[in-house]
Short mmCIF file of C-alpha atoms in Angstrom, two decimals:
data_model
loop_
_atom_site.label_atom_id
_atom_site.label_comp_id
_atom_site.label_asym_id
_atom_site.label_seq_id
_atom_site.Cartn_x
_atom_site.Cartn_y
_atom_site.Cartn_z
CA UNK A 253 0.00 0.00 0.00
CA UNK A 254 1.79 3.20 -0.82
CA UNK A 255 1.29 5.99 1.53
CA UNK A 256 -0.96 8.75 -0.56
CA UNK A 257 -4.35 10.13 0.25
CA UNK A 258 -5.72 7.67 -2.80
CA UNK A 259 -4.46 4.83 -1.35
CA UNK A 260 -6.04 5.68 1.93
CA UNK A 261 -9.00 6.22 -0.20
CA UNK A 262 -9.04 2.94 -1.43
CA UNK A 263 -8.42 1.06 2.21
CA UNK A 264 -11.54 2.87 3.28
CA UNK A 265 -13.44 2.01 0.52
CA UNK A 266 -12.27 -2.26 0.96
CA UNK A 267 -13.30 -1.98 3.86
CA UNK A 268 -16.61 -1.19 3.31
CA UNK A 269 -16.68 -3.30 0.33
CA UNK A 270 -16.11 -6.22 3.23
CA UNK A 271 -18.74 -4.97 5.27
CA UNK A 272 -16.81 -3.17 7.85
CA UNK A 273 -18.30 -0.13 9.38
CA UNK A 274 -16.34 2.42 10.90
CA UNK A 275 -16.97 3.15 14.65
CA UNK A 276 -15.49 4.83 17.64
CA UNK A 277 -13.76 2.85 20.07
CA UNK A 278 -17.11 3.43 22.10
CA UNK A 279 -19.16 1.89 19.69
CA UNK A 280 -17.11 -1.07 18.37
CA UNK A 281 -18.99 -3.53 20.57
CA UNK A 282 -22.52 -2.66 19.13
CA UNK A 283 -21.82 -3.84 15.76
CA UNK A 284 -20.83 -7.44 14.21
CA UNK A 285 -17.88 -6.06 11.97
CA UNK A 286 -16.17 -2.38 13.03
CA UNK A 287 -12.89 -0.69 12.24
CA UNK A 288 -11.90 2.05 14.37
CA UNK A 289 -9.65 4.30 12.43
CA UNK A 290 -6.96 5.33 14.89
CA UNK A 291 -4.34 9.21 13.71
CA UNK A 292 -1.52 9.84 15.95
CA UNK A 293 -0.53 13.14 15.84
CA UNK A 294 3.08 13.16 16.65
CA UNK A 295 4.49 16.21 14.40
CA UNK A 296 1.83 17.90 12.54
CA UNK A 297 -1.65 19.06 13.65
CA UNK A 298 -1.86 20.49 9.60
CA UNK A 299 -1.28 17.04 7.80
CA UNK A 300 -3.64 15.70 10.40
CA UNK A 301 -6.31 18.59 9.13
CA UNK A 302 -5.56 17.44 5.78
CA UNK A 303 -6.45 13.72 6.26
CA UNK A 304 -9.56 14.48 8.73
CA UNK A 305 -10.84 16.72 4.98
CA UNK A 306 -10.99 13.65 3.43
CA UNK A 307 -12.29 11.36 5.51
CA UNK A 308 -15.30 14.08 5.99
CA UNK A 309 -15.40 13.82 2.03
CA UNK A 310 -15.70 10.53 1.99
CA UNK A 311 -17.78 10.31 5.10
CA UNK A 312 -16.01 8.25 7.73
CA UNK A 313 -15.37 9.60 11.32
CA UNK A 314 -11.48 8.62 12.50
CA UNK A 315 -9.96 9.26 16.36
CA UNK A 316 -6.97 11.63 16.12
CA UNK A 317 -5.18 11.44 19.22
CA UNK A 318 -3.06 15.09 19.80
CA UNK A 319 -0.35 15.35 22.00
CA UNK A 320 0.17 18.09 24.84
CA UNK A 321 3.64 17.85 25.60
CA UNK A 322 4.99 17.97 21.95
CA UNK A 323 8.31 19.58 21.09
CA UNK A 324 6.66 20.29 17.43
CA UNK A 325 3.08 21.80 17.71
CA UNK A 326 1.97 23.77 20.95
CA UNK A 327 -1.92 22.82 21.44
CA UNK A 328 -2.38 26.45 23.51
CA UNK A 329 -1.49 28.53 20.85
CA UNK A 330 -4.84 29.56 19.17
CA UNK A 331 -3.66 27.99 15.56
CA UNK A 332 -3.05 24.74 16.70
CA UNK A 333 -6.40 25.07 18.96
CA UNK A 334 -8.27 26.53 16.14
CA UNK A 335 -6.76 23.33 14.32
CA UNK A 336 -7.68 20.99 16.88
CA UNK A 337 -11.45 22.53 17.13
CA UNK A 338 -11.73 21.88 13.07
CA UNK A 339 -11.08 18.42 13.27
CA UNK A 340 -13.58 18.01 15.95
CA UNK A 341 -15.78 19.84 13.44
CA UNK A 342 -15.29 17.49 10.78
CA UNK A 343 -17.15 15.37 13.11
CA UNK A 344 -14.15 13.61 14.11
CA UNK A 345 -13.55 12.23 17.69
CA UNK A 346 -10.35 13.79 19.84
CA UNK A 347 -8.59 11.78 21.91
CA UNK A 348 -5.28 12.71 24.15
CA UNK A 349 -1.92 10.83 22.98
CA UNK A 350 0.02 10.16 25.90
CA UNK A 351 3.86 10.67 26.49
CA UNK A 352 5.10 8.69 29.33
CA UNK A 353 8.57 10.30 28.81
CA UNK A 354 6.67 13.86 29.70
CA UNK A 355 7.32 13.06 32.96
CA UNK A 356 9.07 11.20 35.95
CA UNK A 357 6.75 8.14 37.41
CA UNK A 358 7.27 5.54 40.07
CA UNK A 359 4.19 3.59 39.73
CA UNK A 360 1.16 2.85 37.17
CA UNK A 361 -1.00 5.26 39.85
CA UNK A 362 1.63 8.12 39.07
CA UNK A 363 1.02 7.76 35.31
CA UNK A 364 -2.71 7.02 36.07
CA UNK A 365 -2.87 10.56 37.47
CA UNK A 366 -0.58 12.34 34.72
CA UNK A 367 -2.95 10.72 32.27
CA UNK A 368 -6.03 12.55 34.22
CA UNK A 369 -4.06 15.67 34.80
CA UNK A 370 -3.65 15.99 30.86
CA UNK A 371 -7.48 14.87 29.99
CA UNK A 372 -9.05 17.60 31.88
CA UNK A 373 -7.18 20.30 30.19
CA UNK A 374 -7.73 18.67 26.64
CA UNK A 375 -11.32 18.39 28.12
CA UNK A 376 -11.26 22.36 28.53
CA UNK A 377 -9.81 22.73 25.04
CA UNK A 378 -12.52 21.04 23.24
CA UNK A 379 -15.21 21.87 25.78
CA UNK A 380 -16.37 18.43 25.70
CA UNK A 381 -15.22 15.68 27.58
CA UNK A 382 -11.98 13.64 25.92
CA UNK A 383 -13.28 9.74 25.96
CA UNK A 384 -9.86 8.33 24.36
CA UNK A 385 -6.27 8.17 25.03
CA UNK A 386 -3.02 6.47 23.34
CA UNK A 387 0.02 6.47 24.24
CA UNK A 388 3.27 7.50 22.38
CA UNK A 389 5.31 4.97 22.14
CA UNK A 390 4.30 2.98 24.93
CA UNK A 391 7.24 0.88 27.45
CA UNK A 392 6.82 -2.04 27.83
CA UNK A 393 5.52 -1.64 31.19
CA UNK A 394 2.21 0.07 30.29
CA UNK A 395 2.24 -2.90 26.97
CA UNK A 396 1.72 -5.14 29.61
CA UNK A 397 -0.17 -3.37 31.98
CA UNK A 398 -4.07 -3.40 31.18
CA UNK A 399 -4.15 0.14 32.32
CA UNK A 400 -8.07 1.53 32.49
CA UNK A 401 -9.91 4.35 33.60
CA UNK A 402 -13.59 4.95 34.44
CA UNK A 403 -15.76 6.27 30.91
CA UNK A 404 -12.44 6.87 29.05
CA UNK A 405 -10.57 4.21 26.46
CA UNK A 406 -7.07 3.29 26.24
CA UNK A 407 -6.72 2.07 23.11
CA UNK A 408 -3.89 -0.13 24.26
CA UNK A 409 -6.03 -1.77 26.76
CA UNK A 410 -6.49 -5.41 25.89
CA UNK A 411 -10.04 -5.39 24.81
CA UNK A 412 -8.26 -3.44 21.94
CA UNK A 413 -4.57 -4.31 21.73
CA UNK A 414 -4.97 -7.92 21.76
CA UNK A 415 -9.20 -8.85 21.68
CA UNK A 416 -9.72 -6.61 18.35
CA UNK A 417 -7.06 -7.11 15.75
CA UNK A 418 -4.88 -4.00 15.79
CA UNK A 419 -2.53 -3.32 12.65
CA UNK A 420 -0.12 0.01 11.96
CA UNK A 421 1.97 1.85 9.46
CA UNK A 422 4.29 2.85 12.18
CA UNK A 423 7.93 4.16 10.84
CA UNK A 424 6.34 4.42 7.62
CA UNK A 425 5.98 0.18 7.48
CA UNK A 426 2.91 -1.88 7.83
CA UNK A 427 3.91 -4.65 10.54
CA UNK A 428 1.56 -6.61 8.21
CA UNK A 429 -0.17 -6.44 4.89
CA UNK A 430 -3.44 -4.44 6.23
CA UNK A 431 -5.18 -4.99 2.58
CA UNK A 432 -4.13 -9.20 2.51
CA UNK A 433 -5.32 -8.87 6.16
CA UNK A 434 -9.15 -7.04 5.09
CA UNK A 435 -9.46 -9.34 1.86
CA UNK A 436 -8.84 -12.64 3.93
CA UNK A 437 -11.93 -11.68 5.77
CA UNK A 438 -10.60 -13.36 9.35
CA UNK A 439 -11.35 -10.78 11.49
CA UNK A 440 -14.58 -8.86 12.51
CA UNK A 441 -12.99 -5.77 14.26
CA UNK A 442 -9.80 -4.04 13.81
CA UNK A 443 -8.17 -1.26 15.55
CA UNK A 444 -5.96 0.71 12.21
CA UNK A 445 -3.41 3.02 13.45
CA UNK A 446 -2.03 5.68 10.46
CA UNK A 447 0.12 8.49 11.21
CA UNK A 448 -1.45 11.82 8.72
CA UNK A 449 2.21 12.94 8.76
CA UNK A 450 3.35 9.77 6.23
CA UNK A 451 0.30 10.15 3.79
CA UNK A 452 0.41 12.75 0.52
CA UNK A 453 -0.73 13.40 -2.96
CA UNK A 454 1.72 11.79 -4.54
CA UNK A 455 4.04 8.83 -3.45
CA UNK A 456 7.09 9.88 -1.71
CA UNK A 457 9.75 7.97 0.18
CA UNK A 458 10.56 8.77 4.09
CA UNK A 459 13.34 10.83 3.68
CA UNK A 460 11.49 13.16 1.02
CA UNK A 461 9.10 13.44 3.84
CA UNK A 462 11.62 14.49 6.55
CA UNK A 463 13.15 17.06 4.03
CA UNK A 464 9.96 18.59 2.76
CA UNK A 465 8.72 18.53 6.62
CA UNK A 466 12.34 20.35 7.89
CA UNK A 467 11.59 22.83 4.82
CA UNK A 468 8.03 23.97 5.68
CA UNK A 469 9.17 24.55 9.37
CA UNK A 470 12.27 26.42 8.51
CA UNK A 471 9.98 28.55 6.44
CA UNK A 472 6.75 28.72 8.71
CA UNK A 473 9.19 29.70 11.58
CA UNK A 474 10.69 32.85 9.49
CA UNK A 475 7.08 33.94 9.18
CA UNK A 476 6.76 33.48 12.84
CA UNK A 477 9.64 35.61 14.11
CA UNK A 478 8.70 38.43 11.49
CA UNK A 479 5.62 38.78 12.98
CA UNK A 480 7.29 39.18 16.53
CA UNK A 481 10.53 40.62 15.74
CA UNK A 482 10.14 44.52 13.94
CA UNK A 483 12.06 44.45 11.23
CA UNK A 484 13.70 41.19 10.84
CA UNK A 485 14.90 41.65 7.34
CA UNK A 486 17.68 44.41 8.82
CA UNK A 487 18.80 41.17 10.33
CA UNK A 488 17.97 38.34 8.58
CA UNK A 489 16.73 37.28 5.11
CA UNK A 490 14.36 34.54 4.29
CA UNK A 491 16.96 33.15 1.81
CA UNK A 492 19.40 32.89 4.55
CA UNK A 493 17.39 30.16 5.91
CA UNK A 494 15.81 28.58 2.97
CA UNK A 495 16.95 25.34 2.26
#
């Protein structure tokens, strides 16, 4: 499966073809076939914009899980909330992605309560409450830890880790053929992690991603410190930072 916006196009549409609907993690359990489609935000709250316009196109509601403690998007600044708020009203459910690495935790109770700590001010973003977390690049410890919390989802819990057949394009690489896996026809639910960051119009390897990702920064951050800095062309050119 190559990694373009068609090609996502197309898994959605095999999947209804096989009589999959697509649910919420919520709502999984109320139907005899259900895919929950499963973003993790981890660099860019615009590619994630991007993909949650097409799936409104085409109709499908996905769970894009946004992280507060990124080093590449700040959720407080009002673009990247008026970002967040969009995607919500695409009709799209927000959950929080979890860092562990965020901070320093002795138990499961101590991450329990970081976890809480985070939902309530995601909560306050949306102005709904959040009903789903992940978490980035989860230890081992919480892998094996059936972590759960009262009327929210982890999505690495094992009702969905292990009970619902979870597949993802992690690192840019399907751990398994998701399309052999849909045509085969062995499971009735999956959980589908994508990443919005590796999909685009046109077929690109990772590094062309990293490059064109490093390029749009460099120049979105120019724009940022000439709006703050008075005259930032005495000092600095935009060509003096263009790749």
């Amino acid at each position: 499966m190559e990694f373009t916006f068609e090609s996502y196009k197309n898994l959605v549409k095999l999947l209804k073809e096989k009589g999959y609907e697509i649910v919420s993690y919520n709502n999984i359990d109320s139907v005899d076939k259900g895919v929950v489609m499963r973003h993790d935000v981890d660099f860019d709250l615009e590619k994630a914009l991007e993909m949650a316009k097409i799936e409104n196109e085409i109709g499908i509601s996905s769970t894009y899980f946004v992280l507060l403690t990124s080093n590449f998007y700040n959720v407080f600044s009002k673009k990247s909330k008026d970002s967040i708020l969009k995607l919500q009203s695409l009709g799209h459910e927000i959950g929080l992605h979890y860092d562990e690495e965020a901070y320093v935790c002795d138990s499961i109770e101590d991450i329990k309560e970081k976890i809480k700590y985070e939902i309530d001010i995601l909560s306050n973003i949306l102005g709904n409450p959040v009903e789903s977390i992940s978490m980035h690049r989860p230890s081992k410890m919480i892998l094996e830890r059936n972590i759960e919390f009262e009327n929210v989802v982890n999505s690495y819990s094992k009702k969905y880790f292990e009970a619902i057949k979870y597949v993802s394009d992690s690192r840019m690489k399907w751990r398994e053929d998701v399309i052999r896996l849909i045509e085969k026809d062995q499971y009735d639910k999956f959980q589908i992690l994508t990443h919005p960051f590796w999909y685009s119009k046109n077929d690109e390897d990772i590094k062309s991603k990293f490059v064109k990702f490093f390029k749009l920064k460099s120049s979105k951050m120019y724009e940022e410190l000439d709006k703050n800095f008075s005259n930032i062309q005495d000092v600095i050119i935009r060509s003096d930072v263009k790749w």
